[in-house]
Coordinates of C-alpha atoms in Angstrom, one line a residue:
Chain A
X1 CA 0.0 0.0 0.0
X2 CA 1.3 3.4 -0.8
X3 CA 1.2 6.3 1.6
X4 CA -0.7 9.4 0.5
X5 CA 1.8 11.9 -0.9
X6 CA 2.1 15.3 0.7
X7 CA 0.4 18.0 -1.3
X8 CA 2.4 21.1 -2.2
X9 CA 0.0 23.4 -0.5
X10 CA 0.3 21.4 2.7
X11 CA 4.1 21.6 2.5
X12 CA 4.1 25.4 1.8
X13 CA 1.7 25.9 4.7
X14 CA 3.8 23.9 7.1
X15 CA 7.0 25.7 6.1
X16 CA 5.4 29.1 6.3
X17 CA 3.9 28.3 9.7
X18 CA 7.3 27.2 11.0
X19 CA 8.8 30.4 9.8
X20 CA 6.3 32.2 11.9
X21 CA 7.2 29.9 14.9
X22 CA 3.9 28.2 14.8
X23 CA 3.3 24.4 14.9
X24 CA 0.3 22.5 13.7
X25 CA -0.8 21.4 17.1
X26 CA 0.0 24.7 18.9
X27 CA 3.2 23.5 20.6
X28 CA 6.2 25.7 21.2
X29 CA 9.5 25.0 19.5
X30 CA 10.9 23.0 22.3
X31 CA 7.8 21.2 23.5
X32 CA 7.3 17.5 23.6
X33 CA 3.9 16.0 23.0
X34 CA 2.0 14.4 25.9
X35 CA 3.8 11.2 26.9
X36 CA 2.1 8.3 28.5
X37 CA 3.9 5.1 29.8
X38 CA 1.9 2.0 30.7
X39 CA 2.9 -1.6 31.4
X40 CA 1.6 -4.9 30.3
X41 CA 0.7 -8.0 32.4
X42 CA 4.0 -9.7 32.3
X43 CA 7.3 -8.1 33.2
X44 CA 9.2 -6.4 30.4
X45 CA 6.2 -5.3 28.4
X46 CA 5.8 -1.6 28.1
X47 CA 3.6 0.8 26.0
X48 CA 4.7 4.4 25.2
X49 CA 2.3 6.9 23.7
X50 CA 4.0 10.1 22.4
X51 CA 1.1 12.2 21.3
X52 CA -0.5 9.8 18.8
X53 CA 2.7 7.8 18.1
X54 CA 2.3 4.5 19.8
X55 CA 5.0 1.9 20.5
X56 CA 5.2 -1.4 22.4
X57 CA 8.3 -3.0 23.7
X58 CA 8.7 -6.5 25.0
X59 CA 11.8 -7.9 26.6
X60 CA 12.4 -11.7 26.8
X61 CA 15.3 -13.8 27.8
X62 CA 16.8 -17.1 26.9
X63 CA 19.8 -19.2 28.0
X64 CA 22.3 -19.6 25.1
X65 CA 25.9 -20.2 24.5
X66 CA 28.0 -17.0 24.6
X67 CA 30.0 -15.5 21.8
X68 CA 33.4 -17.0 21.3
X69 CA 35.1 -13.6 21.7
X70 CA 33.3 -12.8 24.9
X71 CA 32.7 -15.9 27.0
X72 CA 31.9 -13.9 30.1
X73 CA 29.2 -11.6 28.8
X74 CA 25.6 -12.0 28.1
X75 CA 24.1 -11.1 24.7
X76 CA 21.8 -8.2 23.9
X77 CA 19.6 -8.3 20.8
X78 CA 17.5 -5.4 19.6
X79 CA 14.8 -5.5 17.0
X80 CA 12.5 -2.7 15.9
X81 CA 9.6 -4.1 14.0
X82 CA 8.0 -1.6 11.6
X83 CA 4.5 -3.1 11.7
X84 CA 2.2 -2.5 8.8
X85 CA -0.2 -1.3 11.4
X86 CA 1.8 1.8 12.0
X87 CA 1.6 3.2 8.6
X88 CA 0.3 2.1 5.2
X89 CA 3.8 2.6 3.8
X90 CA 5.4 0.0 6.0
X91 CA 5.4 -3.5 4.4
X92 CA 5.7 -6.8 6.2
X93 CA 9.1 -8.4 5.9
X94 CA 10.7 -5.6 3.8
X95 CA 13.9 -4.2 5.2
X96 CA 13.3 -0.6 4.3
X97 CA 15.8 2.2 4.8
X98 CA 13.9 3.6 7.7
X99 CA 13.9 0.2 9.4
X100 CA 17.6 -0.2 9.1
X101 CA 18.2 3.3 10.3
X102 CA 16.0 2.9 13.4
X103 CA 17.5 -0.4 14.3
X104 CA 21.0 0.9 13.9
X105 CA 20.3 3.9 16.0
X106 CA 18.7 1.9 18.8
X107 CA 21.6 -0.5 18.9
X108 CA 24.1 2.4 19.1
X109 CA 22.1 4.1 21.8
X110 CA 21.6 1.1 24.0
X111 CA 24.3 -1.4 23.2
X112 CA 27.3 0.8 22.5
X113 CA 26.6 2.9 25.5
X114 CA 26.9 -0.1 27.8
X115 CA 23.9 0.8 29.8
X116 CA 23.2 -2.8 30.8
X117 CA 25.8 -4.8 32.8
X118 CA 26.3 -7.8 30.5
X119 CA 28.7 -9.5 32.8
X120 CA 26.0 -10.0 35.3
X121 CA 24.1 -12.0 32.7
X122 CA 26.7 -14.7 32.7
X123 CA 25.6 -18.0 34.2
X124 CA 28.4 -20.4 33.4
X125 CA 31.4 -18.8 31.8
X126 CA 31.9 -20.0 28.2
X127 CA 28.8 -22.2 28.3
X128 CA 25.6 -20.5 29.3
X129 CA 24.7 -16.9 29.3
X130 CA 21.5 -15.0 29.2
X131 CA 20.4 -13.6 25.9
X132 CA 18.2 -10.6 26.4
X133 CA 16.0 -9.8 23.4
X134 CA 14.2 -6.5 23.1
X135 CA 11.4 -6.4 20.5
X136 CA 10.0 -3.0 19.8
X137 CA 6.7 -2.9 17.8
X138 CA 5.7 0.3 16.2
X139 CA 1.9 0.5 16.4
X140 CA 1.1 4.0 15.2
X141 CA 3.3 6.3 13.2
X142 CA 2.7 10.0 14.0
X143 CA 6.3 11.1 13.9
X144 CA 9.4 10.7 16.0
X145 CA 9.5 7.0 16.1
X146 CA 13.1 7.0 17.4
X147 CA 12.4 8.8 20.6
X148 CA 9.3 6.7 21.4
X149 CA 11.2 3.5 20.6
X150 CA 14.2 4.4 22.8
X151 CA 12.0 5.3 25.7
X152 CA 10.0 2.1 25.3
X153 CA 13.1 0.0 25.1
X154 CA 14.8 1.4 28.1
X155 CA 11.6 1.4 30.2
X156 CA 10.9 -2.2 29.3
X157 CA 14.5 -3.2 30.2
X158 CA 14.1 -1.5 33.6
X159 CA 10.8 -3.2 34.1
X160 CA 12.0 -6.7 33.1
X161 CA 12.7 -9.4 35.6
X162 CA 14.8 -12.4 34.6
X163 CA 14.3 -15.8 36.2
X164 CA 16.6 -16.7 39.1
X165 CA 19.3 -19.3 38.4
X166 CA 20.9 -21.7 40.8
X167 CA 24.2 -23.4 40.1
X168 CA 25.3 -26.6 41.9
X169 CA 28.6 -27.8 40.5
X170 CA 27.7 -28.6 36.9
X171 CA 24.0 -28.4 37.3
X172 CA 22.2 -25.2 36.3
X173 CA 18.6 -24.9 37.6
X174 CA 16.4 -22.1 36.3
X175 CA 13.7 -21.4 38.8
X176 CA 10.2 -20.4 37.7
X177 CA 8.7 -17.2 38.9
X178 CA 6.5 -19.1 41.4
X179 CA 9.5 -20.8 43.0
X180 CA 11.8 -17.8 43.4
X181 CA 11.2 -14.2 42.7
X182 CA 12.7 -13.0 39.4
X183 CA 15.6 -10.6 39.5
X184 CA 15.7 -7.3 37.7
X185 CA 18.5 -6.5 35.3
X186 CA 21.4 -4.3 36.4
X187 CA 21.2 -1.1 34.5
X188 CA 23.9 1.5 34.9
X189 CA 22.2 4.4 33.2
X190 CA 19.2 5.1 31.0
X191 CA 20.0 6.6 27.6
X192 CA 17.1 8.4 26.0
X193 CA 17.2 9.9 22.5
X194 CA 15.9 13.3 21.7
X195 CA 15.2 14.3 18.0
X196 CA 15.6 17.7 16.5
X197 CA 14.3 18.4 13.1
X198 CA 15.7 21.2 10.9
X199 CA 14.0 23.3 8.3
X200 CA 15.1 25.7 5.6
X201 CA 18.7 24.6 5.6
X202 CA 19.1 24.6 9.4
X203 CA 17.5 28.0 10.1
X204 CA 14.6 26.7 12.1
X205 CA 14.6 23.9 14.6
X206 CA 11.8 21.9 16.1
X207 CA 11.9 19.3 18.9
X208 CA 9.8 16.1 18.6
X209 CA 8.5 16.5 15.1
X210 CA 5.1 15.1 14.3
X211 CA 4.6 13.1 11.1
X212 CA 3.7 16.1 8.9
X213 CA 6.7 18.0 10.1
X214 CA 8.9 15.1 9.5
X215 CA 7.8 15.0 5.9
X216 CA 8.9 18.5 5.2
X217 CA 12.0 18.6 7.2
X218 CA 15.5 18.9 5.7
X219 CA 17.4 17.0 8.3
X220 CA 17.3 15.3 11.6
X221 CA 19.7 15.4 14.6
X222 CA 19.3 12.7 17.1
X223 CA 21.1 13.0 20.5
X224 CA 20.9 10.1 23.0
X225 CA 21.8 11.2 26.5
X226 CA 21.3 10.1 30.0
X227 CA 20.3 12.1 33.0
X228 CA 23.9 12.5 34.1
X229 CA 24.4 14.7 30.9
X230 CA 26.5 12.1 29.2
X231 CA 26.0 11.9 25.5
X232 CA 25.6 8.3 24.5
X233 CA 25.1 8.7 20.8
X234 CA 24.7 11.5 18.3
X235 CA 23.6 11.3 14.7
X236 CA 22.8 13.8 12.1
X237 CA 21.0 12.7 8.9
X238 CA 19.6 14.5 5.9
X239 CA 22.8 16.3 4.9
X240 CA 22.2 19.6 6.6
X241 CA 25.2 21.6 7.7
X242 CA 25.0 22.5 11.3
X243 CA 27.1 25.0 13.1
X244 CA 28.9 24.1 16.3
X245 CA 26.7 26.5 18.3
X246 CA 23.6 24.8 17.0
X247 CA 24.8 21.4 18.1
X248 CA 25.8 22.7 21.5
X249 CA 22.4 24.4 21.9
X250 CA 20.6 21.2 20.9
X251 CA 22.6 19.2 23.4
X252 CA 21.6 21.6 26.2
X253 CA 18.0 21.3 25.2
X254 CA 18.3 17.6 25.1
X255 CA 19.7 17.4 28.6
X256 CA 16.7 19.3 29.9
X257 CA 14.3 17.1 28.1
X258 CA 16.1 13.9 29.1
X259 CA 15.9 14.7 32.8
X260 CA 12.1 15.4 32.4
X261 CA 11.5 12.1 30.6
X262 CA 13.7 10.1 33.0
X263 CA 11.6 11.5 35.9
X264 CA 8.4 10.5 34.2
X265 CA 9.8 7.1 33.5
X266 CA 10.8 6.5 37.1
X267 CA 7.5 7.6 38.3
X268 CA 5.7 5.2 36.0
X269 CA 8.0 2.4 37.2
X270 CA 7.3 3.2 40.8
X271 CA 3.6 3.3 40.3
X272 CA 3.6 0.0 38.5
X273 CA 5.7 -1.6 41.3
X274 CA 3.2 -0.3 43.9
X275 CA 0.2 -1.6 41.9
X276 CA 1.8 -5.1 41.6
X277 CA 2.7 -5.2 45.2
X278 CA -0.9 -4.5 46.2
X279 CA -1.8 -7.5 44.1
X280 CA -4.1 -5.6 41.8
X281 CA -4.3 -6.8 38.2
X282 CA -2.2 -4.9 35.9
X283 CA -2.1 -5.1 32.2
X284 CA -3.2 -3.6 29.0
X285 CA -6.8 -4.5 29.8
X286 CA -6.7 -2.5 33.0
X287 CA -5.2 0.6 31.3
X288 CA -8.2 0.7 29.0
X289 CA -10.5 3.5 30.0
X290 CA -13.8 2.4 31.1
X291 CA -17.2 4.2 31.0
X292 CA -15.6 7.0 29.1
X293 CA -15.9 8.1 25.5
X294 CA -12.6 7.8 23.8
X295 CA -13.3 7.3 20.1
X296 CA -14.0 10.2 17.8
X297 CA -13.2 12.6 20.5
X298 CA -10.8 15.6 20.2
X299 CA -9.2 17.4 23.0
X300 CA -9.8 21.1 23.3
X301 CA -7.1 23.0 21.7
X302 CA -6.4 26.5 22.7
X303 CA -6.7 29.1 20.0
X304 CA -4.6 32.2 19.9
X305 CA -7.0 35.1 20.4
X306 CA -4.7 38.0 20.9
X307 CA -5.8 41.0 18.8
X308 CA -8.3 38.8 17.1
X309 CA -10.9 41.5 16.7
X310 CA -8.4 44.1 15.3
X311 CA -6.9 41.6 12.8
X312 CA -10.4 40.5 11.8
X313 CA -11.4 44.1 11.1
X314 CA -8.2 44.6 9.1
X315 CA -8.7 41.6 7.0
X316 CA -12.3 42.5 6.3
X317 CA -11.4 46.0 5.2
X318 CA -8.7 44.8 2.9
X319 CA -10.8 42.1 1.3
X320 CA -12.5 42.7 -2.0
X321 CA -16.1 43.6 -2.1
X322 CA -18.4 40.7 -1.8
X323 CA -19.5 39.3 -5.1
X324 CA -22.9 40.3 -6.0
X325 CA -25.3 37.7 -4.9
X326 CA -27.7 36.5 -7.5
X327 CA -30.9 34.9 -6.3
X328 CA -31.1 31.4 -7.5
X329 CA -32.3 29.8 -9.6
X330 CA -32.1 32.4 -12.3
X331 CA -33.5 32.0 -15.7
X332 CA -31.9 34.6 -18.0
X333 CA -33.2 33.1 -21.2
X334 CA -35.8 30.3 -21.7
X335 CA -33.9 27.1 -21.6
X336 CA -30.9 28.4 -19.7
X337 CA -30.9 28.2 -16.0
X338 CA -28.4 29.0 -13.3
X339 CA -28.4 27.6 -9.8
X340 CA -26.2 28.5 -6.9
X341 CA -24.3 31.6 -5.9
X342 CA -21.9 33.5 -8.1
X343 CA -21.9 35.9 -10.8
X344 CA -24.3 35.9 -13.7
X345 CA -23.6 33.4 -16.4
X346 CA -22.8 35.0 -19.6
X347 CA -21.8 32.4 -22.1
X348 CA -23.8 31.9 -25.1
X349 CA -26.5 34.3 -24.1
X350 CA -28.0 36.6 -26.6
X351 CA -28.3 39.5 -24.2
X352 CA -24.9 41.0 -23.4
X353 CA -23.4 41.0 -20.0
X354 CA -20.2 42.6 -18.9
X355 CA -18.6 40.1 -16.7
X356 CA -17.2 36.9 -17.9
X357 CA -16.6 35.0 -14.7
X358 CA -17.6 31.4 -14.8
X359 CA -21.0 30.6 -13.5
X360 CA -21.2 28.3 -10.5
X361 CA -23.7 25.8 -11.9
X362 CA -25.4 25.7 -15.2
X363 CA -28.5 23.8 -16.0
X364 CA -28.2 23.6 -19.7
X365 CA -26.1 21.1 -21.5
X366 CA -25.0 23.2 -24.3
X367 CA -23.9 26.0 -22.0
X368 CA -21.2 23.5 -21.0
X369 CA -20.5 22.5 -24.5
X370 CA -19.9 26.1 -25.5
X371 CA -17.8 26.5 -22.4
X372 CA -15.6 23.7 -23.6
X373 CA -15.1 25.2 -27.0
X374 CA -14.5 28.6 -25.6
X375 CA -11.9 27.3 -23.2
X376 CA -9.6 26.6 -26.1
X377 CA -9.2 30.3 -26.7
X378 CA -8.3 33.1 -24.4
X379 CA -11.4 34.4 -22.7
X380 CA -11.5 38.0 -21.6
X381 CA -13.9 40.6 -22.8
X382 CA -17.4 41.5 -23.5
X383 CA -19.7 39.0 -24.9
X384 CA -21.2 39.6 -28.2
X385 CA -24.8 40.5 -28.4
X386 CA -26.9 38.9 -30.9
X387 CA -26.2 35.8 -32.9
X388 CA -23.2 35.4 -35.2
X389 CA -21.3 38.2 -33.7
X390 CA -17.6 37.8 -33.4
X391 CA -15.9 38.5 -30.1
X392 CA -12.6 40.3 -30.4
X393 CA -10.0 38.9 -28.0
X394 CA -7.3 41.5 -27.7
X395 CA -4.1 39.6 -27.4
X396 CA -5.0 36.4 -29.2
X397 CA -3.4 35.7 -32.4
X398 CA -5.9 33.0 -33.4
X399 CA -8.5 33.3 -35.9
X400 CA -11.8 34.9 -35.2
X401 CA -14.0 33.4 -32.7
X402 CA -17.4 32.2 -33.8
X403 CA -20.1 31.7 -31.3
X404 CA -22.1 28.7 -32.0
X405 CA -25.8 29.3 -32.3
X406 CA -27.5 28.5 -29.0
X407 CA -29.8 25.6 -29.6
X408 CA -33.6 25.9 -30.0
X409 CA -35.4 26.7 -26.8
X410 CA -37.5 23.6 -26.8
X411 CA -34.5 21.4 -27.3
X412 CA -32.8 23.2 -24.5
X413 CA -35.7 22.4 -22.2
X414 CA -35.1 18.8 -22.6
X415 CA -31.7 19.1 -21.1
X416 CA -32.7 19.1 -17.5
X417 CA -30.8 19.5 -14.3
X418 CA -28.6 16.5 -14.8
X419 CA -26.8 18.1 -17.6
X420 CA -24.6 15.4 -18.9
X421 CA -21.7 16.1 -21.1
X422 CA -22.8 13.3 -23.3
X423 CA -26.0 15.1 -24.0
X424 CA -24.2 18.2 -24.7
X425 CA -21.7 16.5 -26.9
X426 CA -24.4 14.7 -28.8
X427 CA -26.2 18.0 -29.3
X428 CA -23.1 19.7 -30.5
X429 CA -22.4 16.8 -32.9
X430 CA -25.8 17.2 -34.3
X431 CA -25.2 20.9 -34.7
X432 CA -21.9 20.3 -36.4
X433 CA -23.4 17.9 -38.8
X434 CA -25.8 20.6 -39.7
Chain B
X1 CA -18.6 -3.1 27.8
X2 CA -17.3 -5.3 30.5
X3 CA -19.2 -8.3 31.7
X4 CA -18.6 -11.1 34.1
X5 CA -20.7 -14.1 33.3
X6 CA -21.8 -15.9 36.5
X7 CA -23.7 -18.8 34.9
X8 CA -22.3 -22.2 35.6
X9 CA -22.8 -23.7 32.2
X10 CA -21.2 -21.0 30.1
X11 CA -18.5 -18.9 31.8
X12 CA -16.6 -16.3 29.8
X13 CA -13.8 -14.2 31.3
X14 CA -14.3 -10.4 31.5
X15 CA -14.1 -9.1 28.0
X16 CA -13.6 -5.6 26.8
X17 CA -13.1 -3.7 23.6
X18 CA -12.0 -0.2 22.6
X19 CA -12.3 1.1 19.0
X20 CA -10.5 3.9 17.1
X21 CA -7.4 3.8 19.2
X22 CA -4.9 4.5 16.5
X23 CA -4.9 7.5 14.2
X24 CA -3.2 6.1 11.1
X25 CA -5.3 3.0 10.3
X26 CA -8.7 3.3 8.8
X27 CA -10.1 1.2 11.6
X28 CA -8.6 -0.1 14.8
X29 CA -9.8 -2.0 17.8
X30 CA -8.4 -3.7 20.9
X31 CA -10.1 -6.7 22.3
X32 CA -9.3 -8.3 25.6
X33 CA -10.6 -11.5 27.1
X34 CA -9.4 -11.7 30.7
X35 CA -5.6 -11.3 30.3
X36 CA -5.5 -12.2 26.6
X37 CA -5.2 -9.0 24.6
X38 CA -5.1 -8.3 20.9
X39 CA -4.8 -5.0 19.0
X40 CA -6.2 -5.0 15.5
X41 CA -5.9 -2.5 12.7
X42 CA -7.7 -2.4 9.3
X43 CA -6.7 -0.5 6.2
X44 CA -8.8 -0.4 3.1
X45 CA -10.0 -0.2 0.5
X46 CA -6.6 0.8 -0.9
X47 CA -4.4 0.3 -3.9
X48 CA -3.4 -3.3 -4.6
X49 CA -0.3 -4.7 -6.3
X50 CA -1.0 -5.9 -9.8
X51 CA 0.3 -9.4 -8.8
X52 CA -2.3 -9.7 -6.1
X53 CA -5.3 -8.0 -7.6
X54 CA -8.5 -9.9 -8.3
X55 CA -10.7 -8.5 -11.1
X56 CA -14.1 -8.7 -9.3
X57 CA -13.3 -8.7 -5.6
X58 CA -11.1 -7.0 -3.1
X59 CA -8.0 -8.8 -1.9
X60 CA -8.0 -9.4 1.8
X61 CA -4.6 -9.8 3.5
X62 CA -4.4 -10.8 7.2
X63 CA -1.1 -10.3 9.1
X64 CA -0.6 -11.6 12.6
X65 CA 2.4 -10.3 14.5
X66 CA 3.6 -12.2 17.5
X67 CA 5.2 -10.4 20.4
X68 CA 8.6 -11.9 20.2
X69 CA 10.4 -12.9 17.1
X70 CA 9.3 -13.1 13.5
X71 CA 6.0 -14.6 12.4
X72 CA 6.3 -18.4 11.9
X73 CA 4.1 -21.2 10.7
X74 CA 1.8 -21.0 13.6
X75 CA 0.9 -17.4 12.8
X76 CA 0.4 -18.3 9.2
X77 CA -2.2 -20.9 10.1
X78 CA -4.0 -18.5 12.4
X79 CA -3.9 -15.9 9.6
X80 CA -5.6 -18.4 7.3
X81 CA -8.4 -19.1 9.8
X82 CA -9.1 -15.4 10.3
X83 CA -8.8 -14.6 6.6
X84 CA -11.4 -17.3 5.7
X85 CA -13.8 -16.0 8.2
X86 CA -13.4 -12.4 7.2
X87 CA -13.8 -13.3 3.5
X88 CA -17.0 -15.0 4.2
X89 CA -18.5 -12.0 6.0
X90 CA -17.1 -9.1 4.1
X91 CA -18.8 -7.9 0.9
X92 CA -15.6 -8.1 -1.2
X93 CA -17.3 -7.6 -4.5
X94 CA -18.1 -4.0 -3.7
X95 CA -14.5 -3.1 -4.0
X96 CA -12.9 -4.9 -7.0
X97 CA -9.2 -4.5 -7.6
X98 CA -8.6 -3.1 -4.2
X99 CA -6.8 -4.3 -1.1
X100 CA -8.1 -4.7 2.4
X101 CA -5.4 -5.3 5.0
X102 CA -6.0 -6.5 8.5
X103 CA -3.1 -6.5 11.0
X104 CA -3.4 -8.2 14.3
X105 CA -0.8 -7.6 17.0
X106 CA -0.6 -10.0 19.9
X107 CA -0.4 -8.0 23.2
X108 CA -0.6 -10.9 25.7
X109 CA -1.5 -14.5 25.3
X110 CA -3.3 -16.1 28.2
X111 CA -5.3 -18.7 26.2
X112 CA -8.2 -18.5 23.7
X113 CA -5.9 -16.5 21.4
X114 CA -7.6 -17.4 18.1
X115 CA -11.0 -16.4 19.3
X116 CA -9.5 -13.1 20.5
X117 CA -8.0 -12.5 17.1
X118 CA -11.4 -13.2 15.5
X119 CA -13.2 -10.8 17.8
X120 CA -10.7 -8.0 17.4
X121 CA -10.7 -8.5 13.7
X122 CA -14.5 -8.1 13.6
X123 CA -14.4 -4.9 15.7
X124 CA -11.6 -3.4 13.6
X125 CA -13.4 -4.1 10.3
X126 CA -16.5 -2.5 11.8
X127 CA -14.5 0.5 12.9
X128 CA -13.1 0.9 9.4
X129 CA -16.6 0.9 8.0
X130 CA -16.0 -1.9 5.6
X131 CA -19.3 -3.4 4.3
X132 CA -20.1 -6.8 5.9
X133 CA -23.0 -9.1 5.4
X134 CA -22.8 -10.3 9.0
X135 CA -20.7 -9.8 12.1
X136 CA -18.8 -12.7 13.5
X137 CA -17.4 -13.7 16.8
X138 CA -15.0 -16.3 18.0
X139 CA -15.2 -18.5 21.1
X140 CA -12.8 -21.1 22.2
X141 CA -13.6 -24.1 24.3
X142 CA -11.5 -26.8 25.8
X143 CA -12.3 -30.4 26.8
X144 CA -10.3 -31.4 29.8
X145 CA -9.3 -34.9 30.9
X146 CA -12.6 -35.5 32.7
X147 CA -14.7 -34.7 29.6
X148 CA -15.8 -31.4 31.0
X149 CA -16.2 -28.5 28.6
X150 CA -14.6 -25.3 29.6
X151 CA -15.3 -22.2 27.5
X152 CA -12.8 -19.4 27.1
X153 CA -9.9 -21.3 28.7
X154 CA -6.8 -19.7 30.1
X155 CA -3.4 -20.8 29.0
X156 CA -3.0 -23.2 31.9
X157 CA -6.4 -24.8 31.2
X158 CA -5.6 -25.1 27.6
X159 CA -2.4 -26.9 28.4
X160 CA -4.1 -29.4 30.6
X161 CA -7.0 -30.2 28.3
X162 CA -7.1 -32.9 25.7
X163 CA -8.8 -30.9 23.0
X164 CA -9.1 -27.2 22.2
X165 CA -11.7 -26.0 19.7
X166 CA -12.3 -22.5 18.2
X167 CA -15.4 -21.6 16.3
X168 CA -16.3 -18.5 14.4
X169 CA -20.1 -17.9 14.4
X170 CA -22.0 -15.3 12.5
X171 CA -24.4 -12.9 14.0
X172 CA -27.4 -13.3 11.8
X173 CA -28.1 -17.0 11.7
X174 CA -25.8 -18.2 14.4
X175 CA -24.1 -20.7 12.1
X176 CA -20.6 -21.9 12.2
X177 CA -18.3 -20.1 9.8
X178 CA -15.0 -21.5 10.7
X179 CA -13.7 -24.1 13.0
X180 CA -10.2 -24.9 14.1
X181 CA -9.6 -27.8 16.5
X182 CA -6.6 -29.4 18.1
X183 CA -6.6 -32.7 20.0
X184 CA -9.0 -35.7 20.1
X185 CA -12.7 -35.6 20.8
X186 CA -15.8 -37.4 19.8
X187 CA -18.5 -36.2 17.5
X188 CA -21.0 -35.9 20.4
X189 CA -18.6 -33.7 22.2
X190 CA -18.2 -31.5 19.2
X191 CA -22.0 -31.0 18.9
X192 CA -22.2 -30.2 22.6
X193 CA -19.5 -27.6 22.2
X194 CA -21.4 -26.0 19.3
X195 CA -24.5 -25.7 21.4
X196 CA -22.5 -24.1 24.2
X197 CA -21.0 -21.7 21.7
X198 CA -24.4 -20.5 20.6
X199 CA -25.2 -19.7 24.2
X200 CA -21.9 -17.8 24.8
X201 CA -22.1 -16.1 21.4
X202 CA -25.5 -14.7 22.3
X203 CA -24.0 -13.3 25.4
X204 CA -21.1 -11.7 23.5
X205 CA -23.4 -10.2 20.9
X206 CA -25.7 -8.8 23.5
X207 CA -22.8 -6.8 24.9
X208 CA -20.9 -5.7 21.9
X209 CA -23.9 -4.5 19.8

């Protein structure tokens, strides 16, 4: 399935709005969308909602043989799944460029920053280690997938509990969750990525772009940082040239955002821990809102109302005079009718009229037919009066224009409201044969 | 939309549903039966690849995404069950040379997963506004070692039972549209299960419609 392409007027509108420091959803330049973190029933399952972007992460573990080069360390495996659910452009099984890019960024952000202590995942050196697998499923694509995916991944890792293991000599026993409480992973720090989108060759910057903004952006800068202000990964894509000051400014903004997000994350983890301790049921089902209308509902958006009245008066004054309203339906000539608002229809009429704007609707078939023939030449001036008159079009170098005789009134009456082109074409063919 | 069934003969876990959760798909729904949860999204009618187009009908594609790992043969067989049910109830001839895509994401599996897929699929197709001749719903039942029939079993109950059956039943005439069974059972037990289903199905329909 193909994604609907972005129209030019949408693109121009977005860019113009960004130049005026306005965003589609009314956010400020450095604002993040509303973020919501919820957890699933089992440990290691986490949902992150960033505005309308929705992402699910699941952590699972398995005992495997370690890598030859690192017999003492556990293995981390990351996978971002671009589900066809998220966007019609995503296809199942196809390794698109975006998929490769996101996977690579997540790996660099989490694996290369060594945020998880892999040595604690070792069970028997050289023989058995834990392989931790993080699967991130993108459920809804409304921009900024990378940030949502990184938050979901690190939250799921913090939430996950691996089974306890007992070693007696050569015997390795994996205890089930009922026998012994599972153990959390040892996490050194929590890297979180913050995305900055640039427009107009780096002049304008927006944090947390939504899907529309992503489509018109020139380039993207992704900074992964933890709350201790350490940069874990930084990547600039799109080929924009950034100045050193811009990058420094972005990293300062990122540190502020990361500390806010980390706080939210920790709060969510604490709440979930409390809920589980109390023995309440937790899961996706519980986080569903009950007895509340959620579908087809929009939140109230605030509208900027400063100097609304003055600007409105200004616009009204500068606007052109309202077009003269013609009462409808109008019957200028028997057989010719006009419905709808707009200027008076003047094509093909025997009486002369001054304006030549197109009529809104036209009842008669051959009015359209004459319109079609007329469209081939330039249309400007006054209409001829009377039959057979030639209309002079000032800057046209074409031959003289001949107005076809309007059809007989009784024939015209047969062409009723459903003026089909076929009827008009048929009528004109008949006339031409004559 | 939550209901706890107290009757002794037909017990269903609490089930709940939410529609229009996602902004990109044309229709989306999440369905949960107890702890089993599924998220479904429907796209369509949309452009179809020339290799897959059918001249007089829409092409329905069902994708089931497991939580961990890539889809395997098990997901393919579940996809086939769901696809056959949907094809039977959708009015595909209204959209020739188009594609309808249904994506089901497993959120949590605690038994009765195929019936949860079917229910979520039906809700998502409704939310997308696709024309259907009937609604359908799925119910799973398990026959345990004593010969007792358990409807809507949990994962633990499914493991201990000797047969697990899932049926898809339409809303208008309460007939069986699709059946998927695993294990050994007698014909008499099968007929008993279908009678049970009809009961439980009427309960589901009374709550979802």
